[in-house]
């Protein structure tokens, strides 16, 4: 696949995720931010998934709950495709700042190798995440197909069949739950929509997870530079290195703040809906059990939980690496340095005491604690839902 060709420039910032979004119709060029292909994708998703889920109704309450969870999951994925063109200016600045940091520190071979390993790992992660998501979709397709074929060939005339679907929604005049031909047509129309979401999902993971990891790494490089300041024996060398660290620290803070602005709306949608998504998917799985429909629900639940956990994991890592700056500065015995050097160091200490991380809007930081709280809340709602229905 041309999109997933090997990494040609190991110091280029996030080339693969940007290429994926370009294939989806979102370009970095200011005069052509959203191309016609993007509008066509929007219309197809709207026609096949969003309108049927919102307006065509359901036969049972469990079907409704599952469809709501699926709709929110689809919205969490596709909102990236919708919001990214409006955030492209900020993203361009962020990529430029990250490239500037790379250029400044890559003159040292050790730091250059750290950045090469980082870019290589982001490139591989994006490809592996794509493969993982394909496997999830294959599991959904195989489980629903095997379940439907089993019901079709082994049903008795007296039995009322209810064919399992990859996505729980009616598709206009099709009676997909009870008519095998309609079920096949439903799968035929829904599968391309799921493949579109797959590519958006992969691009989202690559560009956002990669950006967070990049920001964490530049803070870890700063910590290494601070820890090695003692090798500069002369006062002039020490002061010159300190001034460079101050400049790079300011650059790292700017990158983190830009990343926070880019992600805050997307993460707000992600974590506002995560409680209902977990709750409704868990309820649907418990109702369905281990069958074709249950496997499909479990696959979607696993996919969403993995994505949310990685956001929390990387957000936690970004905060932790930023906090290491203050610790590293204190370990240099800065208070024993001359007054003019202390005056340079104090602003770093003050800034490093302010929390760095990613947030859902301006409400809360995304970290392990948020993941745990969301899981507990979702389980509490599930128990309530089970008692009511």
CSV table of C-alpha atoms in Angstrom, one decimal:
chain,number,residue,atom,x,y,z
A,1,UNK,CA,0.0,0.0,0.0
A,2,UNK,CA,1.5,3.3,-1.1
A,3,UNK,CA,0.4,5.1,2.0
A,4,UNK,CA,2.3,2.7,4.3
A,5,UNK,CA,5.6,2.9,2.5
A,6,UNK,CA,8.8,2.8,4.6
A,7,UNK,CA,9.9,6.0,6.5
A,8,UNK,CA,12.2,7.8,4.1
A,9,UNK,CA,13.2,10.7,6.4
A,10,UNK,CA,13.7,9.6,10.0
A,11,UNK,CA,13.6,13.1,11.3
A,12,UNK,CA,10.4,14.2,9.5
A,13,UNK,CA,7.5,14.9,12.0
A,14,UNK,CA,4.4,12.6,11.6
A,15,UNK,CA,4.6,12.0,7.8
A,16,UNK,CA,2.4,8.9,7.8
A,17,UNK,CA,-0.6,10.3,9.7
A,18,UNK,CA,-0.5,13.4,7.6
A,19,UNK,CA,-0.4,11.3,4.4
A,20,UNK,CA,-3.4,9.3,5.6
A,21,UNK,CA,-5.5,12.5,6.2
A,22,UNK,CA,-4.4,13.8,2.8
A,23,UNK,CA,-5.8,10.6,1.2
A,24,UNK,CA,-9.0,11.3,3.2
A,25,UNK,CA,-9.3,14.7,1.5
A,26,UNK,CA,-7.8,16.9,4.3
A,27,UNK,CA,-4.8,18.7,2.9
A,28,UNK,CA,-2.2,20.9,4.6
A,29,UNK,CA,-2.4,23.4,1.8
A,30,UNK,CA,-4.3,26.5,2.9
A,31,UNK,CA,-6.1,26.9,-0.4
A,32,UNK,CA,-7.2,23.3,-0.5
A,33,UNK,CA,-7.8,22.3,3.1
A,34,UNK,CA,-10.9,20.1,2.4
A,35,UNK,CA,-11.1,18.4,-1.0
A,36,UNK,CA,-14.2,16.9,-2.6
A,37,UNK,CA,-13.3,13.4,-1.5
A,38,UNK,CA,-13.8,14.5,2.2
A,39,UNK,CA,-17.3,15.8,1.4
A,40,UNK,CA,-18.1,12.6,-0.3
A,41,UNK,CA,-17.0,10.6,2.8
A,42,UNK,CA,-19.1,12.9,5.0
A,43,UNK,CA,-22.2,12.3,2.9
A,44,UNK,CA,-21.7,8.5,2.7
A,45,UNK,CA,-21.3,8.2,6.5
A,46,UNK,CA,-24.3,10.5,7.0
A,47,UNK,CA,-26.5,8.6,4.7
A,48,UNK,CA,-25.6,5.1,5.8
A,49,UNK,CA,-25.0,5.5,9.5
A,50,UNK,CA,-26.0,8.8,11.1
A,51,UNK,CA,-29.5,9.3,9.5
A,52,UNK,CA,-30.7,5.7,9.9
A,53,UNK,CA,-29.5,5.6,13.6
A,54,UNK,CA,-31.3,8.9,14.4
A,55,UNK,CA,-34.5,8.6,12.5
A,56,UNK,CA,-35.5,5.1,11.5
A,57,UNK,CA,-36.3,3.5,14.9
A,58,UNK,CA,-35.6,0.2,16.6
A,59,UNK,CA,-37.5,-3.0,17.5
A,60,UNK,CA,-36.2,-3.4,21.0
A,61,UNK,CA,-34.7,-1.3,23.8
A,62,UNK,CA,-31.3,-3.3,23.7
A,63,UNK,CA,-31.1,-2.5,20.0
A,64,UNK,CA,-31.6,1.2,20.8
A,65,UNK,CA,-28.9,1.2,23.5
A,66,UNK,CA,-26.4,-0.6,21.3
A,67,UNK,CA,-27.1,1.8,18.4
A,68,UNK,CA,-26.7,4.9,20.7
A,69,UNK,CA,-23.3,3.5,21.8
A,70,UNK,CA,-22.3,2.8,18.2
A,71,UNK,CA,-23.4,6.3,17.1
A,72,UNK,CA,-21.3,8.0,19.8
A,73,UNK,CA,-18.3,5.8,18.9
A,74,UNK,CA,-18.7,6.8,15.2
A,75,UNK,CA,-19.1,10.4,16.2
A,76,UNK,CA,-15.9,10.3,18.3
A,77,UNK,CA,-14.1,9.0,15.2
A,78,UNK,CA,-15.6,11.1,12.5
A,79,UNK,CA,-15.5,14.3,14.5
A,80,UNK,CA,-11.7,14.3,13.9
A,81,UNK,CA,-12.3,14.4,10.2
A,82,UNK,CA,-14.7,17.3,10.7
A,83,UNK,CA,-12.7,19.4,13.2
A,84,UNK,CA,-9.2,18.9,11.8
A,85,UNK,CA,-9.5,21.4,8.9
A,86,UNK,CA,-10.5,24.1,11.4
A,87,UNK,CA,-7.4,23.3,13.5
A,88,UNK,CA,-5.0,22.9,10.6
A,89,UNK,CA,-3.4,26.3,11.3
A,90,UNK,CA,-2.6,25.3,14.8
A,91,UNK,CA,-1.4,21.9,13.7
A,92,UNK,CA,0.9,23.5,11.1
A,93,UNK,CA,2.5,25.7,13.9
A,94,UNK,CA,2.8,22.7,16.2
A,95,UNK,CA,4.6,20.6,13.5
A,96,UNK,CA,6.9,23.6,12.7
A,97,UNK,CA,7.8,24.0,16.4
A,98,UNK,CA,8.5,20.2,16.8
A,99,UNK,CA,10.6,20.4,13.6
A,100,UNK,CA,12.5,23.4,15.1
A,101,UNK,CA,13.2,21.5,18.3
A,102,UNK,CA,14.4,18.4,16.3
A,103,UNK,CA,16.8,20.6,14.2
A,104,UNK,CA,18.3,22.2,17.3
A,105,UNK,CA,18.9,19.1,19.3
A,106,UNK,CA,19.8,16.7,16.4
A,107,UNK,CA,23.3,18.2,16.1
A,108,UNK,CA,24.1,15.9,19.1
A,109,UNK,CA,24.2,12.3,17.8
A,110,UNK,CA,22.6,10.8,21.0
A,111,UNK,CA,19.6,13.2,20.8
A,112,UNK,CA,19.3,12.7,17.1
A,113,UNK,CA,19.1,8.9,17.6
A,114,UNK,CA,16.4,9.4,20.2
A,115,UNK,CA,14.3,11.3,17.7
A,116,UNK,CA,15.0,8.8,15.0
A,117,UNK,CA,13.8,6.0,17.2
A,118,UNK,CA,10.8,8.0,18.2
A,119,UNK,CA,9.7,8.7,14.6
A,120,UNK,CA,10.3,5.1,13.6
A,121,UNK,CA,8.2,3.9,16.5
A,122,UNK,CA,5.4,6.3,15.7
A,123,UNK,CA,5.5,5.1,12.0
A,124,UNK,CA,5.4,1.5,13.1
A,125,UNK,CA,2.7,2.1,15.7
A,126,UNK,CA,0.4,3.7,13.1
A,127,UNK,CA,0.8,0.7,10.8
A,128,UNK,CA,0.3,-1.8,13.6
A,129,UNK,CA,-2.8,0.1,14.9
A,130,UNK,CA,-4.2,-0.1,11.4
A,131,UNK,CA,-3.7,-3.8,11.4
A,132,UNK,CA,-5.2,-4.2,14.9
A,133,UNK,CA,-8.3,-2.3,13.8
A,134,UNK,CA,-8.6,-4.4,10.6
A,135,UNK,CA,-8.6,-7.5,12.8
A,136,UNK,CA,-11.4,-6.0,14.9
A,137,UNK,CA,-13.4,-5.3,11.8
A,138,UNK,CA,-12.7,-8.8,10.4
A,139,UNK,CA,-13.9,-10.3,13.8
A,140,UNK,CA,-17.1,-8.2,13.5
A,141,UNK,CA,-17.7,-9.3,9.8
A,142,UNK,CA,-16.9,-13.0,10.4
A,143,UNK,CA,-19.0,-13.2,13.5
A,144,UNK,CA,-22.1,-11.6,12.0
A,145,UNK,CA,-21.7,-13.5,8.7
A,146,UNK,CA,-21.3,-16.9,10.4
A,147,UNK,CA,-24.2,-16.1,12.7
A,148,UNK,CA,-26.5,-15.1,9.9
A,149,UNK,CA,-25.5,-18.1,7.7
A,150,UNK,CA,-26.1,-20.5,10.6
A,151,UNK,CA,-29.6,-19.0,11.2
A,152,UNK,CA,-30.5,-19.0,7.5
A,153,UNK,CA,-29.5,-22.6,6.8
A,154,UNK,CA,-30.4,-24.3,10.1
A,155,UNK,CA,-33.6,-22.4,11.0
A,156,UNK,CA,-36.9,-24.3,11.0
A,157,UNK,CA,-40.0,-22.8,9.3
A,158,UNK,CA,-41.6,-22.1,12.7
A,159,UNK,CA,-38.6,-20.1,14.0
A,160,UNK,CA,-38.4,-16.3,13.8
A,161,UNK,CA,-34.8,-15.3,12.9
A,162,UNK,CA,-33.0,-12.2,14.0
A,163,UNK,CA,-29.9,-11.8,11.9
A,164,UNK,CA,-26.9,-10.1,13.6
A,165,UNK,CA,-25.7,-6.9,12.1
A,166,UNK,CA,-22.3,-5.2,12.1
A,167,UNK,CA,-24.0,-1.9,12.9
A,168,UNK,CA,-27.3,-1.9,14.7
A,169,UNK,CA,-29.6,0.3,12.6
A,170,UNK,CA,-32.2,0.0,9.9
A,171,UNK,CA,-31.2,0.9,6.4
A,172,UNK,CA,-34.3,2.6,5.0
A,173,UNK,CA,-36.6,0.0,3.4
A,174,UNK,CA,-34.4,-3.0,4.2
A,175,UNK,CA,-35.6,-5.5,6.8
A,176,UNK,CA,-32.1,-6.7,7.6
A,177,UNK,CA,-32.9,-8.5,10.8
A,178,UNK,CA,-35.4,-10.9,9.2
A,179,UNK,CA,-34.7,-11.1,5.5
A,180,UNK,CA,-31.5,-12.7,4.4
A,181,UNK,CA,-31.2,-10.8,1.1
A,182,UNK,CA,-31.8,-7.5,2.9
A,183,UNK,CA,-29.2,-8.6,5.5
A,184,UNK,CA,-26.7,-9.1,2.7
A,185,UNK,CA,-27.4,-5.7,1.2
A,186,UNK,CA,-27.2,-4.1,4.7
A,187,UNK,CA,-23.7,-5.6,5.2
A,188,UNK,CA,-22.7,-4.5,1.6
A,189,UNK,CA,-23.6,-0.8,2.3
A,190,UNK,CA,-22.3,-0.7,5.9
A,191,UNK,CA,-18.9,-2.3,5.3
A,192,UNK,CA,-17.5,0.6,3.2
A,193,UNK,CA,-18.6,3.0,5.8
A,194,UNK,CA,-16.8,1.0,8.5
A,195,UNK,CA,-13.7,0.9,6.2
A,196,UNK,CA,-13.8,4.7,6.0
A,197,UNK,CA,-14.0,4.9,9.7
A,198,UNK,CA,-11.1,2.5,9.9
A,199,UNK,CA,-8.8,4.9,7.9
A,200,UNK,CA,-10.0,8.0,9.9
A,201,UNK,CA,-9.4,6.0,13.1
A,202,UNK,CA,-5.9,5.1,12.1
A,203,UNK,CA,-5.0,8.7,11.1
A,204,UNK,CA,-6.5,10.0,14.3
A,205,UNK,CA,-4.4,7.6,16.3
A,206,UNK,CA,-1.2,8.4,14.4
A,207,UNK,CA,-1.4,12.1,14.4
A,208,UNK,CA,-2.7,12.6,18.0
A,209,UNK,CA,-0.9,9.8,19.8
A,210,UNK,CA,2.3,10.7,17.8
A,211,UNK,CA,2.1,14.4,18.8
A,212,UNK,CA,1.6,13.5,22.5
A,213,UNK,CA,4.6,11.1,22.4
A,214,UNK,CA,6.7,13.7,20.6
A,215,UNK,CA,6.0,16.3,23.2
A,216,UNK,CA,6.8,13.8,26.0
A,217,UNK,CA,10.1,13.0,24.3
A,218,UNK,CA,11.2,16.6,24.0
A,219,UNK,CA,10.8,17.0,27.7
A,220,UNK,CA,12.8,13.8,28.3
A,221,UNK,CA,15.6,15.2,26.1
A,222,UNK,CA,15.5,18.4,28.1
A,223,UNK,CA,15.9,16.4,31.3
A,224,UNK,CA,19.0,14.6,29.8
A,225,UNK,CA,20.5,18.0,28.8
A,226,UNK,CA,19.9,19.4,32.4
A,227,UNK,CA,21.4,16.3,34.0
A,228,UNK,CA,24.6,16.7,31.9
A,229,UNK,CA,25.1,20.4,32.6
A,230,UNK,CA,27.8,19.5,35.1
A,231,UNK,CA,30.2,18.4,32.3
A,232,UNK,CA,30.6,22.0,31.3
A,233,UNK,CA,33.5,23.1,33.5
A,234,UNK,CA,33.9,26.7,32.5
A,235,UNK,CA,31.4,29.4,33.6
A,236,UNK,CA,30.9,30.4,29.9
A,237,UNK,CA,30.1,26.9,28.8
A,238,UNK,CA,27.7,26.4,31.7
A,239,UNK,CA,25.8,29.6,31.0
A,240,UNK,CA,25.6,29.0,27.2
A,241,UNK,CA,24.2,25.5,27.8
A,242,UNK,CA,21.7,26.9,30.4
A,243,UNK,CA,20.5,29.6,27.9
A,244,UNK,CA,20.0,26.9,25.3
A,245,UNK,CA,18.0,24.8,27.8
A,246,UNK,CA,15.8,27.8,28.6
A,247,UNK,CA,15.1,28.4,25.0
A,248,UNK,CA,14.3,24.7,24.3
A,249,UNK,CA,12.1,24.6,27.5
A,250,UNK,CA,10.1,27.6,26.2
A,251,UNK,CA,9.7,25.8,22.9
A,252,UNK,CA,8.6,22.6,24.6
A,253,UNK,CA,6.0,24.5,26.6
A,254,UNK,CA,4.7,26.2,23.4
A,255,UNK,CA,4.3,22.8,21.8
A,256,UNK,CA,2.4,21.4,24.7
A,257,UNK,CA,0.0,24.3,24.9
A,258,UNK,CA,-0.6,24.1,21.1
A,259,UNK,CA,-1.3,20.4,21.4
A,260,UNK,CA,-3.6,21.0,24.3
A,261,UNK,CA,-5.6,23.5,22.2
A,262,UNK,CA,-5.8,21.1,19.3
A,263,UNK,CA,-7.0,18.2,21.3
A,264,UNK,CA,-9.3,19.8,23.9
A,265,UNK,CA,-12.5,19.7,21.7
A,266,UNK,CA,-11.8,16.2,20.4
A,267,UNK,CA,-11.0,14.8,23.9
A,268,UNK,CA,-14.1,16.5,25.3
A,269,UNK,CA,-16.3,14.5,22.9
A,270,UNK,CA,-14.2,11.4,23.6
A,271,UNK,CA,-14.6,11.5,27.4
A,272,UNK,CA,-18.0,13.0,27.6
A,273,UNK,CA,-19.4,10.1,25.7
A,274,UNK,CA,-17.2,7.4,27.1
A,275,UNK,CA,-19.4,6.7,30.1
A,276,UNK,CA,-22.5,6.1,28.0
A,277,UNK,CA,-20.5,4.1,25.3
A,278,UNK,CA,-19.1,1.8,28.0
A,279,UNK,CA,-22.4,1.5,29.8
A,280,UNK,CA,-24.5,0.7,26.7
A,281,UNK,CA,-22.0,-1.6,25.1
A,282,UNK,CA,-21.6,-3.6,28.4
A,283,UNK,CA,-25.4,-3.8,28.7
A,284,UNK,CA,-25.7,-5.0,25.1
A,285,UNK,CA,-22.9,-7.6,25.6
A,286,UNK,CA,-24.5,-8.9,28.8
A,287,UNK,CA,-27.9,-9.2,27.1
A,288,UNK,CA,-26.5,-10.9,23.9
A,289,UNK,CA,-24.0,-13.2,25.6
A,290,UNK,CA,-21.2,-15.0,23.7
A,291,UNK,CA,-22.8,-15.2,20.2
A,292,UNK,CA,-22.4,-13.4,16.9
A,293,UNK,CA,-23.9,-10.1,18.2
A,294,UNK,CA,-22.0,-10.3,21.4
A,295,UNK,CA,-18.7,-10.8,19.7
A,296,UNK,CA,-19.4,-7.7,17.5
A,297,UNK,CA,-20.3,-5.6,20.5
A,298,UNK,CA,-17.2,-6.8,22.4
A,299,UNK,CA,-15.0,-6.0,19.4
A,300,UNK,CA,-16.2,-2.4,19.3
A,301,UNK,CA,-16.0,-2.1,23.1
A,302,UNK,CA,-12.4,-3.3,23.0
A,303,UNK,CA,-11.5,-0.9,20.2
A,304,UNK,CA,-12.9,2.2,22.0
A,305,UNK,CA,-11.5,1.2,25.4
A,306,UNK,CA,-8.0,0.7,23.8
A,307,UNK,CA,-8.1,4.1,22.2
A,308,UNK,CA,-9.3,5.9,25.4
A,309,UNK,CA,-6.7,4.1,27.5
A,310,UNK,CA,-3.9,5.1,25.2
A,311,UNK,CA,-5.0,8.8,25.4
A,312,UNK,CA,-4.9,8.5,29.2
A,313,UNK,CA,-1.5,6.6,29.1
A,314,UNK,CA,0.1,9.2,26.9
A,315,UNK,CA,-1.5,12.1,28.7
A,316,UNK,CA,-0.1,10.8,32.0
A,317,UNK,CA,3.3,10.3,30.5
A,318,UNK,CA,3.4,13.9,29.1
A,319,UNK,CA,2.6,15.3,32.6
A,320,UNK,CA,5.2,13.0,34.2
A,321,UNK,CA,7.9,14.0,31.8
A,322,UNK,CA,7.2,17.7,32.2
A,323,UNK,CA,7.4,17.4,36.0
A,324,UNK,CA,10.8,15.8,35.7
A,325,UNK,CA,12.2,19.2,34.5
A,326,UNK,CA,11.7,20.7,38.0
A,327,UNK,CA,13.3,17.6,39.7
A,328,UNK,CA,16.3,17.7,37.3
A,329,UNK,CA,16.9,21.4,37.9
A,330,UNK,CA,16.8,20.9,41.7
A,331,UNK,CA,19.3,18.1,41.4
A,332,UNK,CA,21.8,20.5,39.7
A,333,UNK,CA,22.2,22.4,43.1
A,334,UNK,CA,21.2,25.6,41.3
A,335,UNK,CA,21.1,27.4,44.6
A,336,UNK,CA,24.9,27.1,44.9
A,337,UNK,CA,25.4,28.8,41.5
A,338,UNK,CA,26.2,32.5,41.2
A,339,UNK,CA,23.3,35.0,41.4
A,340,UNK,CA,23.3,35.7,37.7
A,341,UNK,CA,22.9,32.0,36.9
A,342,UNK,CA,20.2,31.6,39.6
A,343,UNK,CA,18.2,34.3,37.9
A,344,UNK,CA,18.2,32.3,34.7
A,345,UNK,CA,17.2,29.1,36.4
A,346,UNK,CA,14.3,30.4,38.6
A,347,UNK,CA,11.9,31.0,35.6
A,348,UNK,CA,12.4,27.4,34.5
A,349,UNK,CA,11.5,26.2,38.0
A,350,UNK,CA,8.5,28.4,38.2
A,351,UNK,CA,7.2,27.3,34.8
A,352,UNK,CA,7.9,23.6,35.4
A,353,UNK,CA,5.7,23.8,38.5
A,354,UNK,CA,2.6,24.5,36.3
A,355,UNK,CA,1.0,21.3,35.2
A,356,UNK,CA,1.5,20.3,31.5
A,357,UNK,CA,-0.8,17.9,29.9
A,358,UNK,CA,-3.8,17.3,27.6
A,359,UNK,CA,-7.3,18.2,28.7
A,360,UNK,CA,-11.0,17.7,27.8
A,361,UNK,CA,-11.8,21.3,27.0
A,362,UNK,CA,-10.7,23.1,30.2
A,363,UNK,CA,-12.6,20.8,32.5
A,364,UNK,CA,-10.0,18.1,33.6
A,365,UNK,CA,-6.7,16.6,32.6
A,366,UNK,CA,-6.6,13.3,30.8
A,367,UNK,CA,-4.6,10.7,32.8
A,368,UNK,CA,-5.0,7.4,34.6
A,369,UNK,CA,-7.2,8.8,37.3
A,370,UNK,CA,-9.7,10.1,34.7
A,371,UNK,CA,-9.8,6.7,33.0
A,372,UNK,CA,-10.5,5.0,36.3
A,373,UNK,CA,-13.2,7.4,37.3
A,374,UNK,CA,-14.9,7.1,33.9
A,375,UNK,CA,-14.8,3.3,34.2
A,376,UNK,CA,-16.3,3.3,37.7
A,377,UNK,CA,-19.0,5.8,36.6
A,378,UNK,CA,-19.9,3.6,33.5
A,379,UNK,CA,-20.2,0.5,35.6
A,380,UNK,CA,-22.4,2.3,38.1
A,381,UNK,CA,-24.7,3.4,35.3
A,382,UNK,CA,-24.7,-0.2,33.9
A,383,UNK,CA,-25.9,-1.6,37.2
A,384,UNK,CA,-28.6,1.0,37.3
A,385,UNK,CA,-29.6,0.2,33.7
A,386,UNK,CA,-29.7,-3.5,34.4
A,387,UNK,CA,-32.0,-3.0,37.4
A,388,UNK,CA,-34.4,-0.8,35.3
A,389,UNK,CA,-34.5,-2.9,32.2
